[in-house]
Every structure is written in C-alpha cells, then in structure tokens.
Short mmCIF file of C-alpha atoms and ligand atoms in Angstrom, two decimals:
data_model
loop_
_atom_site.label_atom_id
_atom_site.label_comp_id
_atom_site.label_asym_id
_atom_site.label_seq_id
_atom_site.Cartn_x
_atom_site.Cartn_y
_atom_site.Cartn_z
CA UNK A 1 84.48 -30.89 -37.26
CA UNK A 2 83.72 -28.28 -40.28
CA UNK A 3 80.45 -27.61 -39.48
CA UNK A 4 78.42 -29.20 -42.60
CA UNK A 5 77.03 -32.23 -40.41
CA UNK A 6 73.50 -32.10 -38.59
CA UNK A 7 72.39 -33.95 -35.61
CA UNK A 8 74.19 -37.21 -34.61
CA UNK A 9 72.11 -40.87 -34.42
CA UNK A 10 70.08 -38.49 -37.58
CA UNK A 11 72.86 -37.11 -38.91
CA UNK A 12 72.59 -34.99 -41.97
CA UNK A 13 75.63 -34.31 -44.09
CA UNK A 14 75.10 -31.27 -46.48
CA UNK A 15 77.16 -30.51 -49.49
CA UNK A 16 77.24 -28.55 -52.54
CA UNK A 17 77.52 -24.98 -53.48
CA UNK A 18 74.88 -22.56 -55.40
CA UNK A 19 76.66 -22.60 -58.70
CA UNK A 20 78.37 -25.95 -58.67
CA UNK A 21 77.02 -29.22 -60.53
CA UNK A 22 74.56 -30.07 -57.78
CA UNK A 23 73.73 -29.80 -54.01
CA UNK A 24 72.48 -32.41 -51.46
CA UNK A 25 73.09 -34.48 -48.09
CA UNK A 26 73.79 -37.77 -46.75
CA UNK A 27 71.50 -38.81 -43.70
CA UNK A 28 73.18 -41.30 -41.84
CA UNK A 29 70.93 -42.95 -39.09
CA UNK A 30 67.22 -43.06 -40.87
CA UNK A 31 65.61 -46.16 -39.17
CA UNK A 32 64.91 -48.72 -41.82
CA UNK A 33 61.43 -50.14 -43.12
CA UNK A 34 60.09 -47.06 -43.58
CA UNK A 35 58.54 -46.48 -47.05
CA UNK A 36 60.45 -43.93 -49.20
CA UNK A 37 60.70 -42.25 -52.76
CA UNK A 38 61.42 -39.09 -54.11
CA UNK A 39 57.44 -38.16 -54.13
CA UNK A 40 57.84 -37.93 -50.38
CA UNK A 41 60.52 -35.57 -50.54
CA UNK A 42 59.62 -33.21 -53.55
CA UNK A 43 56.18 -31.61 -52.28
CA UNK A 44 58.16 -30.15 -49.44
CA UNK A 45 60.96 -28.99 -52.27
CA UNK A 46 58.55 -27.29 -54.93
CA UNK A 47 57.28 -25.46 -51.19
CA UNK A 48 60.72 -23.84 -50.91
CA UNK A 49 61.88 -23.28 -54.74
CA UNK A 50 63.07 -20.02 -55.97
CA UNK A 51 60.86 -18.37 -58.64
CA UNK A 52 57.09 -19.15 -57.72
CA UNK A 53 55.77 -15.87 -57.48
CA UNK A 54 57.39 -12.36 -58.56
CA UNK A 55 58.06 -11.38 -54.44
CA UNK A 56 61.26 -13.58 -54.60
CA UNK A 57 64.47 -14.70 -56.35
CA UNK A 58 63.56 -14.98 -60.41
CA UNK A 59 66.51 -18.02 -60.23
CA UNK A 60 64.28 -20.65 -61.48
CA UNK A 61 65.56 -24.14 -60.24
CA UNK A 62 62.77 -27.19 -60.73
CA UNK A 63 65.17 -28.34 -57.70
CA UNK A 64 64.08 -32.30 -58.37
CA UNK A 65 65.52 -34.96 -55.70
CA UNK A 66 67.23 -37.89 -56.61
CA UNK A 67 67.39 -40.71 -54.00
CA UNK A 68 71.36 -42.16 -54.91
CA UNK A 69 70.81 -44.66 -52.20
CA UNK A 70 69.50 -46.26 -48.53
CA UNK A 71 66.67 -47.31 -49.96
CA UNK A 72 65.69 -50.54 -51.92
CA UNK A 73 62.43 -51.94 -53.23
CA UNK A 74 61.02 -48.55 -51.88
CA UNK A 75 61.91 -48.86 -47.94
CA UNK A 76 64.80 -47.53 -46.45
CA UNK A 77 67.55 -50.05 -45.60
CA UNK A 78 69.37 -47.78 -42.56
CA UNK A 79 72.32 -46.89 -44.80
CA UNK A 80 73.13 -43.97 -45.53
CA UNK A 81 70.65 -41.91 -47.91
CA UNK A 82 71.98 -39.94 -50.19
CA UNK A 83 69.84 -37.11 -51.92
CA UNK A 84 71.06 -35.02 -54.94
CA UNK A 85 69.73 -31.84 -56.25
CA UNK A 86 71.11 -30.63 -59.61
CA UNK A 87 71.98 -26.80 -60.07
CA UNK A 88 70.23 -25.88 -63.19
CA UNK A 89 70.06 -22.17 -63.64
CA UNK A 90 73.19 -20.98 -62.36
CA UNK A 91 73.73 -17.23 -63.59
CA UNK A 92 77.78 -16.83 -62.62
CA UNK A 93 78.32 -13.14 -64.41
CA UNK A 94 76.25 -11.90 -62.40
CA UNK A 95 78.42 -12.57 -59.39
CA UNK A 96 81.68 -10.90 -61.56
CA UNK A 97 81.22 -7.57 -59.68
CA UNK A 98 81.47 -9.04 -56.06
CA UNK A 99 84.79 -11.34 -57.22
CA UNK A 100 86.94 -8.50 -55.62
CA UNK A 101 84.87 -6.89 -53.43
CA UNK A 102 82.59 -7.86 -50.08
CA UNK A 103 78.83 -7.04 -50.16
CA UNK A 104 78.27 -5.30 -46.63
CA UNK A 105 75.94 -7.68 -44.47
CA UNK A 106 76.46 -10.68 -46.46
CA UNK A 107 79.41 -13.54 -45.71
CA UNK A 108 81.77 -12.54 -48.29
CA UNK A 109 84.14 -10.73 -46.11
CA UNK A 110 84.11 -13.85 -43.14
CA UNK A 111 84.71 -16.18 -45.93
CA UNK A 112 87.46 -14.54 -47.25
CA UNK A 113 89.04 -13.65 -44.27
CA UNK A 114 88.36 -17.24 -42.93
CA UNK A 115 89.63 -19.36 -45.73
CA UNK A 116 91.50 -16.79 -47.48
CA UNK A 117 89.62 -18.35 -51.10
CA UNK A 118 85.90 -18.34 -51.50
CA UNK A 119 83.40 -18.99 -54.44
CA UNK A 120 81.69 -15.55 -55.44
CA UNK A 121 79.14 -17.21 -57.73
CA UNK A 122 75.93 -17.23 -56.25
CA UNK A 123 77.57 -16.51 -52.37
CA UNK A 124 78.75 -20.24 -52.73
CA UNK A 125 78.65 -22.36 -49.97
CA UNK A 126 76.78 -19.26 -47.87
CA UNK A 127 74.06 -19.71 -50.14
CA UNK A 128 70.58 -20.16 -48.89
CA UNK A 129 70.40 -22.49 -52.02
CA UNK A 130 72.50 -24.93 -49.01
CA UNK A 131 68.79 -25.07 -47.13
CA UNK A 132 67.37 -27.39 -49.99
CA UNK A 133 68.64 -29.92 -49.10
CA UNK A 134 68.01 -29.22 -45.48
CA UNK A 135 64.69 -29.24 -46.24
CA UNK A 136 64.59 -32.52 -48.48
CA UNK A 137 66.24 -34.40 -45.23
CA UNK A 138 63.56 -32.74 -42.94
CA UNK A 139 60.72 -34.43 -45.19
CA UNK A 140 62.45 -37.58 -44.39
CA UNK A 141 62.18 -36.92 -40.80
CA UNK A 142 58.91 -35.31 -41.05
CA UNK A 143 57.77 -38.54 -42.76
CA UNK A 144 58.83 -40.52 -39.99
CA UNK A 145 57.58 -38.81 -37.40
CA UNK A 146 54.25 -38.45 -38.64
CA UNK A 147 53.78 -41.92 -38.99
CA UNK A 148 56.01 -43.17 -35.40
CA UNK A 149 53.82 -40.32 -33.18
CA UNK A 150 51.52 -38.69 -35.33
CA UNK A 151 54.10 -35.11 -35.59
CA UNK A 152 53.22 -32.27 -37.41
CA UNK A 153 54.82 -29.39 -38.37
CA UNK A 154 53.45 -25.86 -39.58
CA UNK A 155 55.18 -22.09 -40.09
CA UNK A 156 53.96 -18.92 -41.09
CA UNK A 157 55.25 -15.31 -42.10
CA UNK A 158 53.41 -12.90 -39.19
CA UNK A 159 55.50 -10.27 -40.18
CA UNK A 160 57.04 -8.43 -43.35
CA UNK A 161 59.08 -5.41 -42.38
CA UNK A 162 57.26 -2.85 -40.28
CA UNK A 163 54.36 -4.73 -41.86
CA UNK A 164 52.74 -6.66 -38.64
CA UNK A 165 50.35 -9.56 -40.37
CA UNK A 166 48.80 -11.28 -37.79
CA UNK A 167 47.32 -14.54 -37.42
CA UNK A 168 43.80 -15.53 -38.56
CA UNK A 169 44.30 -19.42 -39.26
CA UNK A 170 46.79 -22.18 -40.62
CA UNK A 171 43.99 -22.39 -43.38
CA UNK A 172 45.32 -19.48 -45.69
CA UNK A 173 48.76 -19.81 -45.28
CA UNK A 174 49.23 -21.98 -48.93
CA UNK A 175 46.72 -20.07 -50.35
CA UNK A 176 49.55 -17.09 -51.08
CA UNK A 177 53.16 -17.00 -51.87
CA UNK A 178 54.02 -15.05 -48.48
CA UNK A 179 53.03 -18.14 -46.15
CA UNK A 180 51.00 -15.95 -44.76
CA UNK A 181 48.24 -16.66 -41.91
CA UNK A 182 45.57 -14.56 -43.47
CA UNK A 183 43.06 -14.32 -46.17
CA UNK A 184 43.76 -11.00 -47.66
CA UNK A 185 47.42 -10.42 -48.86
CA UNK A 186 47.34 -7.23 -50.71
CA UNK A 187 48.93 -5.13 -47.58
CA UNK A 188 51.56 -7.90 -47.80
CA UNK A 189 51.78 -7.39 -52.18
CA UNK A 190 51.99 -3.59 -51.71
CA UNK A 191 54.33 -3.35 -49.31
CA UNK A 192 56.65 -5.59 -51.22
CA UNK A 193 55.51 -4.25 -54.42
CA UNK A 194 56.96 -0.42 -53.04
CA UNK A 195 59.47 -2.09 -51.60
CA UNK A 196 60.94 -3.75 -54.57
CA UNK A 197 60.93 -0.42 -56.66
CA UNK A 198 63.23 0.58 -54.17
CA UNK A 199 65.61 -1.44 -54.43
CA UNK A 200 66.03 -2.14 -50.81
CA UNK A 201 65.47 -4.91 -48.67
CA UNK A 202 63.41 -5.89 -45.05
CA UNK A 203 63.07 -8.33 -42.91
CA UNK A 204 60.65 -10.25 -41.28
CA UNK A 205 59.46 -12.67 -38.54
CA UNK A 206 58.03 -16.38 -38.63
CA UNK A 207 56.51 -18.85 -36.53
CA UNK A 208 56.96 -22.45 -36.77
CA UNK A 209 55.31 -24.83 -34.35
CA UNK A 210 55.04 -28.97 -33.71
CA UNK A 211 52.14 -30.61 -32.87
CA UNK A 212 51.92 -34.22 -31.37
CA UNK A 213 55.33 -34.20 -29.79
CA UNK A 214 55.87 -36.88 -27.62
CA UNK A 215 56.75 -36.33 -23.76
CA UNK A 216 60.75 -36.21 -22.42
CA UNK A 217 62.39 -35.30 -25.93
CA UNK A 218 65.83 -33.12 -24.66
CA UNK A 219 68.96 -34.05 -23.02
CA UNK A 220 69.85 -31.51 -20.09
CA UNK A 221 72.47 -30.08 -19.10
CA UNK A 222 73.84 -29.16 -22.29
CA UNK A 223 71.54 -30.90 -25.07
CA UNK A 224 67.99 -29.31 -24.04
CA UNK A 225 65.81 -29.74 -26.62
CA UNK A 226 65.00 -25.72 -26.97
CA UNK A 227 68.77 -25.12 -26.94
CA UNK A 228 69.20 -27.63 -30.03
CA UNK A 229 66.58 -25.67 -31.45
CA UNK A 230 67.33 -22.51 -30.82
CA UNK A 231 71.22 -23.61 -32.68
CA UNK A 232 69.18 -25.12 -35.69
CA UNK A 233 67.20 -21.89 -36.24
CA UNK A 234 70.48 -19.88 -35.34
CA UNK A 235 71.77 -21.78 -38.29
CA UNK A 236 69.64 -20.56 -40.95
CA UNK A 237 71.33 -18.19 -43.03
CA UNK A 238 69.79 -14.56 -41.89
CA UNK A 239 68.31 -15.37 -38.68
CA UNK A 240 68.95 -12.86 -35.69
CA UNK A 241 66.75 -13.71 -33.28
CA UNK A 242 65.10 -17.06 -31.88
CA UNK A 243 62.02 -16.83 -29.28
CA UNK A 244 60.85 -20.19 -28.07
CA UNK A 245 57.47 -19.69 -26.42
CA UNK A 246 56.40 -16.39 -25.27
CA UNK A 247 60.26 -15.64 -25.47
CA UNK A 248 61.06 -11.86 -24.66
CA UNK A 249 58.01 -11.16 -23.88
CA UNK A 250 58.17 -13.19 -20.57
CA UNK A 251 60.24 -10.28 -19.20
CA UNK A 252 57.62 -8.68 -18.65
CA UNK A 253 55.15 -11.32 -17.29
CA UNK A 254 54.24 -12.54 -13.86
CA UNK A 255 55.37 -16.21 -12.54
CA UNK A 256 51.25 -16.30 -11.39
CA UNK A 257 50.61 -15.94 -14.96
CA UNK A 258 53.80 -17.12 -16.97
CA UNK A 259 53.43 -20.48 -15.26
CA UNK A 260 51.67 -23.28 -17.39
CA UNK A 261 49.39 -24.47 -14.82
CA UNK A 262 49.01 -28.51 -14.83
CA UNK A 263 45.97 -30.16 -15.58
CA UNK A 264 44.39 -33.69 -14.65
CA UNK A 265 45.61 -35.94 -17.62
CA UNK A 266 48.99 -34.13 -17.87
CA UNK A 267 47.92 -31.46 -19.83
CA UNK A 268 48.47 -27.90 -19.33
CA UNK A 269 46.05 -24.66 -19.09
CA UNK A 270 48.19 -22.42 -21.64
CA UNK A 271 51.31 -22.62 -23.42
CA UNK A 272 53.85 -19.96 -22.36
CA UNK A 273 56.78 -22.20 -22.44
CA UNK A 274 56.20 -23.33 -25.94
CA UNK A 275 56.22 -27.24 -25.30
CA UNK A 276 59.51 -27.13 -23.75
CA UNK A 277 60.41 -27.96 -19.67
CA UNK A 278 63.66 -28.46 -18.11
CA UNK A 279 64.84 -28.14 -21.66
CA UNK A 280 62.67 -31.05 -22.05
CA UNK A 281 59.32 -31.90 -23.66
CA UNK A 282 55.86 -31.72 -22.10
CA UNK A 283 53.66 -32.94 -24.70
CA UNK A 284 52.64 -29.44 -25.49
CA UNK A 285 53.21 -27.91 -29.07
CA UNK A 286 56.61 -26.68 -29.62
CA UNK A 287 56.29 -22.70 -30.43
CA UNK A 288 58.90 -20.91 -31.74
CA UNK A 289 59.59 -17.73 -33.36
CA UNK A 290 62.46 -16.34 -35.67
CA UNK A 291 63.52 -13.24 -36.41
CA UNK A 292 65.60 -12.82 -40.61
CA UNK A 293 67.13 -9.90 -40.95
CA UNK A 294 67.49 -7.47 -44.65
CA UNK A 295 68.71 -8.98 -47.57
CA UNK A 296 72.10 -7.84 -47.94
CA UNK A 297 72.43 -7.84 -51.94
CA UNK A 298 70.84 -4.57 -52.92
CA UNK A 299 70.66 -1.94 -56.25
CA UNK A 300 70.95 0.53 -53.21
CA UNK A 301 74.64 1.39 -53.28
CA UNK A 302 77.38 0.39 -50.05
CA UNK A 303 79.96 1.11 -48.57
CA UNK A 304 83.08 -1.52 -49.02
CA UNK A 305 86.18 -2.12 -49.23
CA UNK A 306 88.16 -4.58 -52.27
CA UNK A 307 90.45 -7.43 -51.97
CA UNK A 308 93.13 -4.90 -51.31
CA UNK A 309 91.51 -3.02 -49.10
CA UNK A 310 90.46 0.08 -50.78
CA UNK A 311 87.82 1.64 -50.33
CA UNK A 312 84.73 0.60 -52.76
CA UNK A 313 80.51 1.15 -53.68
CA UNK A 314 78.63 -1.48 -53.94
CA UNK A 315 75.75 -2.38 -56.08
CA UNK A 316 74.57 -5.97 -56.13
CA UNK A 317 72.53 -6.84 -59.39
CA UNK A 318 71.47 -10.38 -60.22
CA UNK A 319 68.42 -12.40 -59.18
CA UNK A 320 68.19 -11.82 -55.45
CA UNK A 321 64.91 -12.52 -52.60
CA UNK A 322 63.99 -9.09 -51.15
CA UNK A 323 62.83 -10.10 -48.31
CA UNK A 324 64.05 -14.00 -47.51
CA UNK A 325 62.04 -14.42 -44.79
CA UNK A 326 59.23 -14.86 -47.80
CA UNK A 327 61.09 -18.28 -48.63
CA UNK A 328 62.13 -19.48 -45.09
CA UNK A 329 58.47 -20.86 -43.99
CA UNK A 330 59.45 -24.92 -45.13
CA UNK A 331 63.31 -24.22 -44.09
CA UNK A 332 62.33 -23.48 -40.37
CA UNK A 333 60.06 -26.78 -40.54
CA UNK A 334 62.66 -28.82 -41.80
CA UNK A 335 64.96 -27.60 -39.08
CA UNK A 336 62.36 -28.14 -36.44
CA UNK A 337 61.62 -31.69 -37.93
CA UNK A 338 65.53 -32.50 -37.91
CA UNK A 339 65.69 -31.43 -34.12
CA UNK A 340 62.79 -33.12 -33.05
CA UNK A 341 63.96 -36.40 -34.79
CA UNK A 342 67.27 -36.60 -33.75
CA UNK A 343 65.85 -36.45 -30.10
CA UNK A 344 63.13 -38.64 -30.29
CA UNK A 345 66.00 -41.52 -31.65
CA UNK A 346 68.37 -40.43 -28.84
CA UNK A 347 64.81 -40.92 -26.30
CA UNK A 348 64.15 -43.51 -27.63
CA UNK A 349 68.16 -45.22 -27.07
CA UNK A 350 68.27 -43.58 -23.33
CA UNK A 351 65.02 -43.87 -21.72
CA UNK A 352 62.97 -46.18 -24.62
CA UNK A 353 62.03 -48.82 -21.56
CA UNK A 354 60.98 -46.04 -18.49
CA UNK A 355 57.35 -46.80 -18.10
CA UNK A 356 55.40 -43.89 -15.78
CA UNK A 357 52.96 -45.34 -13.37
CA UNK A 358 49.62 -43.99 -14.87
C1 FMN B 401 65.41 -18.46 -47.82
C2 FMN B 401 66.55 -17.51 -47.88
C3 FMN B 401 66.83 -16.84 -49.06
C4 FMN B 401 67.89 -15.94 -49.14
N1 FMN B 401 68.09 -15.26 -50.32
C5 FMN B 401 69.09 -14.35 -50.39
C6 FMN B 401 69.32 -13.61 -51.58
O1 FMN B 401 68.60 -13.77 -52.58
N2 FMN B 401 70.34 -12.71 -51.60
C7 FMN B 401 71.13 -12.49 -50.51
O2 FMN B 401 72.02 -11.67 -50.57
N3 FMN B 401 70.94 -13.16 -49.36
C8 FMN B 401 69.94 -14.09 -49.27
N4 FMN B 401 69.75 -14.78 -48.10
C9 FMN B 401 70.58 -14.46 -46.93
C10 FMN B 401 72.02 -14.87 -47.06
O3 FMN B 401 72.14 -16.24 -47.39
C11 FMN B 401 72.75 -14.55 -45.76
O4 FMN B 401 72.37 -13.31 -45.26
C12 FMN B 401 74.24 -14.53 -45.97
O5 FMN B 401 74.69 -15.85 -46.23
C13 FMN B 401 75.01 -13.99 -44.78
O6 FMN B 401 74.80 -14.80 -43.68
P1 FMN B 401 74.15 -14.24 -42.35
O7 FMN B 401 73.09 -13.28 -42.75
O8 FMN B 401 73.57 -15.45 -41.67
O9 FMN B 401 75.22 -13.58 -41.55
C14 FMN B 401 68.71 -15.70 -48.01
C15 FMN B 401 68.44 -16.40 -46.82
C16 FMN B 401 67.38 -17.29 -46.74
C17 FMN B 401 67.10 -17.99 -45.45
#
C-alpha cells in the first residue's frame, strides 16, 4: 500500500497535489441514509482555509467542495463519495528556487531521495494543502457521529512558541484567528507580529478532545484506539509529539493519584487517561495533545545542498504559515473524527450485539 488511504470499513482515499488542477478523497464505507450536501462539509473547510487573517499563508483558496458522488436525492447511498476541491491560486514561480535544491526541515530531500522525481511547486504532494480534504471527510464523519451518539469534537492552540496561552474556555476559541482558548489575544498578535518581521518560524502545541464517545471503541493488541490515534496525529504534516491524556507528565505522577478512580454509574472521578483503557474506550472524553514543530520555509537563510550535491543557501520566499500550528486546530478534529469513526463501524461489526448486564 502507498500510504494515501485512511482507515478501512471508513476508508478515506486522498489525492491531489498543492499546485495541480484540484485535490480531494474518496470515502469508501459511509453508512447510507444519512443526509448530505456540500453545506455540511464547507463550514468545517472555510475553518481551515489559507488567508483569513494576516498570521498565516496569504495563498487565498475559497477551497469550495464538490460532492462528485455517493449521494442521491441528498442522502448518502454507501458508495463511494467522492469530494473535489479545485486549486485556485496556485503561485508555481515561487517554488523555481527550491527546483534544485532541498529546503532544510521540509520533505524535499526524502522525496527526492525516495522517488528520485518530486513536484517542487507548492511542496506537492507534502503539502499541508493534502489536509483539506482530510478535513472535508472528517465533517462527514463528524456529521455522523453527532447524530448516531451525540460526538463532539473541539481543539485549541494552548501554545505559540515559548508563548504558553492557557486555557480559559471553549467559548473564545472562534472568536480569534489563533483558535485560541482565551479572550485576550494580543500576547498571541505580538508575538507573531515580532515574529514575522523576523523572518523565522515557531512552533506550537494543541489540544483536541471528543466528547460523547461511546464505551469499547479500540481493537487491542495492535489496533488500540489511542495507538490509531496517536498514527493519525503522527500523520499530520509537522507534528513531533502526541500526548494522549496527561501523557509525559504521568512520569512523574503517583498510581494513587494517576489512577481514574471508578464511580457508581460507570463514570470516573478525573480523567488522566484521556478516555482511553486497555487501548479501549471508557466513555470518558478523549484528550489529546500535539506537539508542530517550525515552519521550515524561511527568509532566514540555510544551509543545503543542490541536486548535485553541492553545497547551497537557502532562502524560501513565497506565501508560507509562520507558525502552522495556527491552521492545524480543524485538521486535528478531522483526524480525531476519522479515528473515532472508523472504530465505532468496526464496534459496531465485532461486538454490535454484547449487551452488559446493567
Ligand atoms: C496546517 C499546516 C500548514 C503548513 N504550512 C506550511 C507552510 O506554509 N510552509 C511550509 O514550509 N510548511 C508548512 N507546513 C509543514 C509542512 O507541510 C511539513 O513540515 C513538511 O511537509 C515536512 O514534513 P514533516 O514536517 O512532517 O517532516 C504546514 C503544516 C500544517 C499542518
């Protein structure tokens, strides 16, 4: 397998690259009957576009779905769904510096090396522009979800470089182009703002966390439900570091306090395992962290090497997101939706008829 396929009984096929025609996926595996049009899908879209505020990439891309098929007189049929996103404001000159050379931290090099051809414009295929239509599937899912259990998903930025933010309510976090949990950005608008003039890059950590998620999703040994996540966050483009629950910070915790303690009613005194059991589901919210690292296309000038293998400086110009953890807020939802759906259809085949005695 190459890689470009999501999930299995929800399996999402992505293709496209940033400066081709268009960019999209095929989910194979949607359950039918469920009502579905593009103005499902978009809101989640116009959350992740480039070019909303000045803090990220100026690429401006109205990035409007197109539902191609699976669905007919507005419910989905169980075929396969097919969503396209044109490419719009492709910039390709831009990318004529880095045609013979490798941007240090970015995939240019592994590409090259890997398939011994790659697509400079835009980073091709490794092109965060590939998470749109990640995130246009995880509506579907999210969609679905919602309306089989009653899931929810949420993210935030809680930190922007050495900038901790902090967490004072899911109430502010559209209320600013950061995604961030607080009511007063400007810390947040000046760092950036100092930042940019720099030229330079940070990174930055996120939460994302699920709420009404049903008991027993997860398939141990080798399927756990915070290993699947912990691959789809891996997958993200930038991401360094995945914490599910109190993550690294259990190293330093007691088992008489680490230890969710059970309550009548099967539900739980704290949360330090972030939802997840045995690698399966306890009902609890799922809490996980992420950790993006610098954005690798900088004015600040690099060491490389060329095609040839000479050494080289480079200087990235073009329209690039200083710090992408800024945009990654409705990606790590999507991913979380995708993992939580594909397990709740696989629960559903396994164990759909176990009954508990109450
Ligand atoms: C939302 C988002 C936006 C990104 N924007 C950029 C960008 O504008 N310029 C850039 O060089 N990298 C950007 N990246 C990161 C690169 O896609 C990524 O670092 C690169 O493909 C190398 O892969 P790796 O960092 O996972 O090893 C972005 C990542 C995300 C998640």
């Amino acid at each position: 397998m190459s890689g470009n396929t999501f999930g299995t009984l929800f399996a999402v096929t992505n293709f496209g690259e940033s400066h081709g025609p268009a960019i999209g996926c095929v989910i194979d595996g949607c359950p039918p009957g469920m009502a579905l049009s593009e103005a499902d899908i978009q809101p989640e879209l116009d959350r992740r576009r480039p070019g909303t505020s000045k803090f990220v990439t100026q690429r401006n891309e109205p990035d409007q779905v197109e539902i191609l098929s699976g669905v007919y007189q507005g419910q989905t049929t169980g075929t396969p769904i097919c969503l396209l996103i044109r490419n719009t404001d492709q910039r390709s000159k831009d990318y004529g510096d880095i045609l013979q050379t490798f941007r240090p931290g970015h995939a240019d090099y592994t590409y090259w090396r890997k398939y011994g051809i790659r697509d400079p414009r835009g980073g091709g295929r490794s092109s965060a522009r590939l998470t749109a239509p990640t995130v246009a599937a995880g509506a579907v899912a999210r969609k679905w979800l919602q309306q089989k259990y009653g899931t929810t998903f949420k993210g935030c930025m809680t930190q922007v470089g050495e900038l901790a933010i902090g967490f004072e309510g899911w109430e502010h976090v559209q209320g600013n182009p950061f995604f961030a949990p607080v009511a007063d950005v400007s810390a947040i608008e000046d760092y950036m703002n100092v930042l940019r003039k720099s030229g330079d890059s940070c990174g930055a950590r996120l939460r994302v966390t699920a709420q009404n998620v049903p008991v027993g999703l997860g398939e141990p040994l080798y399927d756990r439900l915070d290993a699947d996540i912990a691959k789809a966050m891996m997958g993200l483009n930038a991401v360094k570091g995945v914490e599910i629950g109190d993550g690294f910070a259990s190293v330093a915790h007691k088992g008489s306090m680490h230890g969710d303690a059970i309550l009548p009613g099967g539900r739980f005194e704290t949360n330090h395992d972030g939802g997840v059991l045995g690698g399966i589901s306890n009902g609890q919210d799922l809490e996980v962290a992420v950790a993006v690292k610098p954005t690798s296309s900088l004015l600040v000038p690099r060491a490389s090497i060329n095609t040839v293998g000479e050494p080289v400086e480079v200087i990235t110009k073009g329209r690039h997101d200083p710090c992408v953890g800024i945009r990654a807020t409705p990606i790590l939802e999507a991913l979380l939706a995708l993992v939580v759906m594909e397990h709740a259809l696989r629960q559903r085949a396994q164990c759909g008829d176990v009954s508990i005695p109450e």
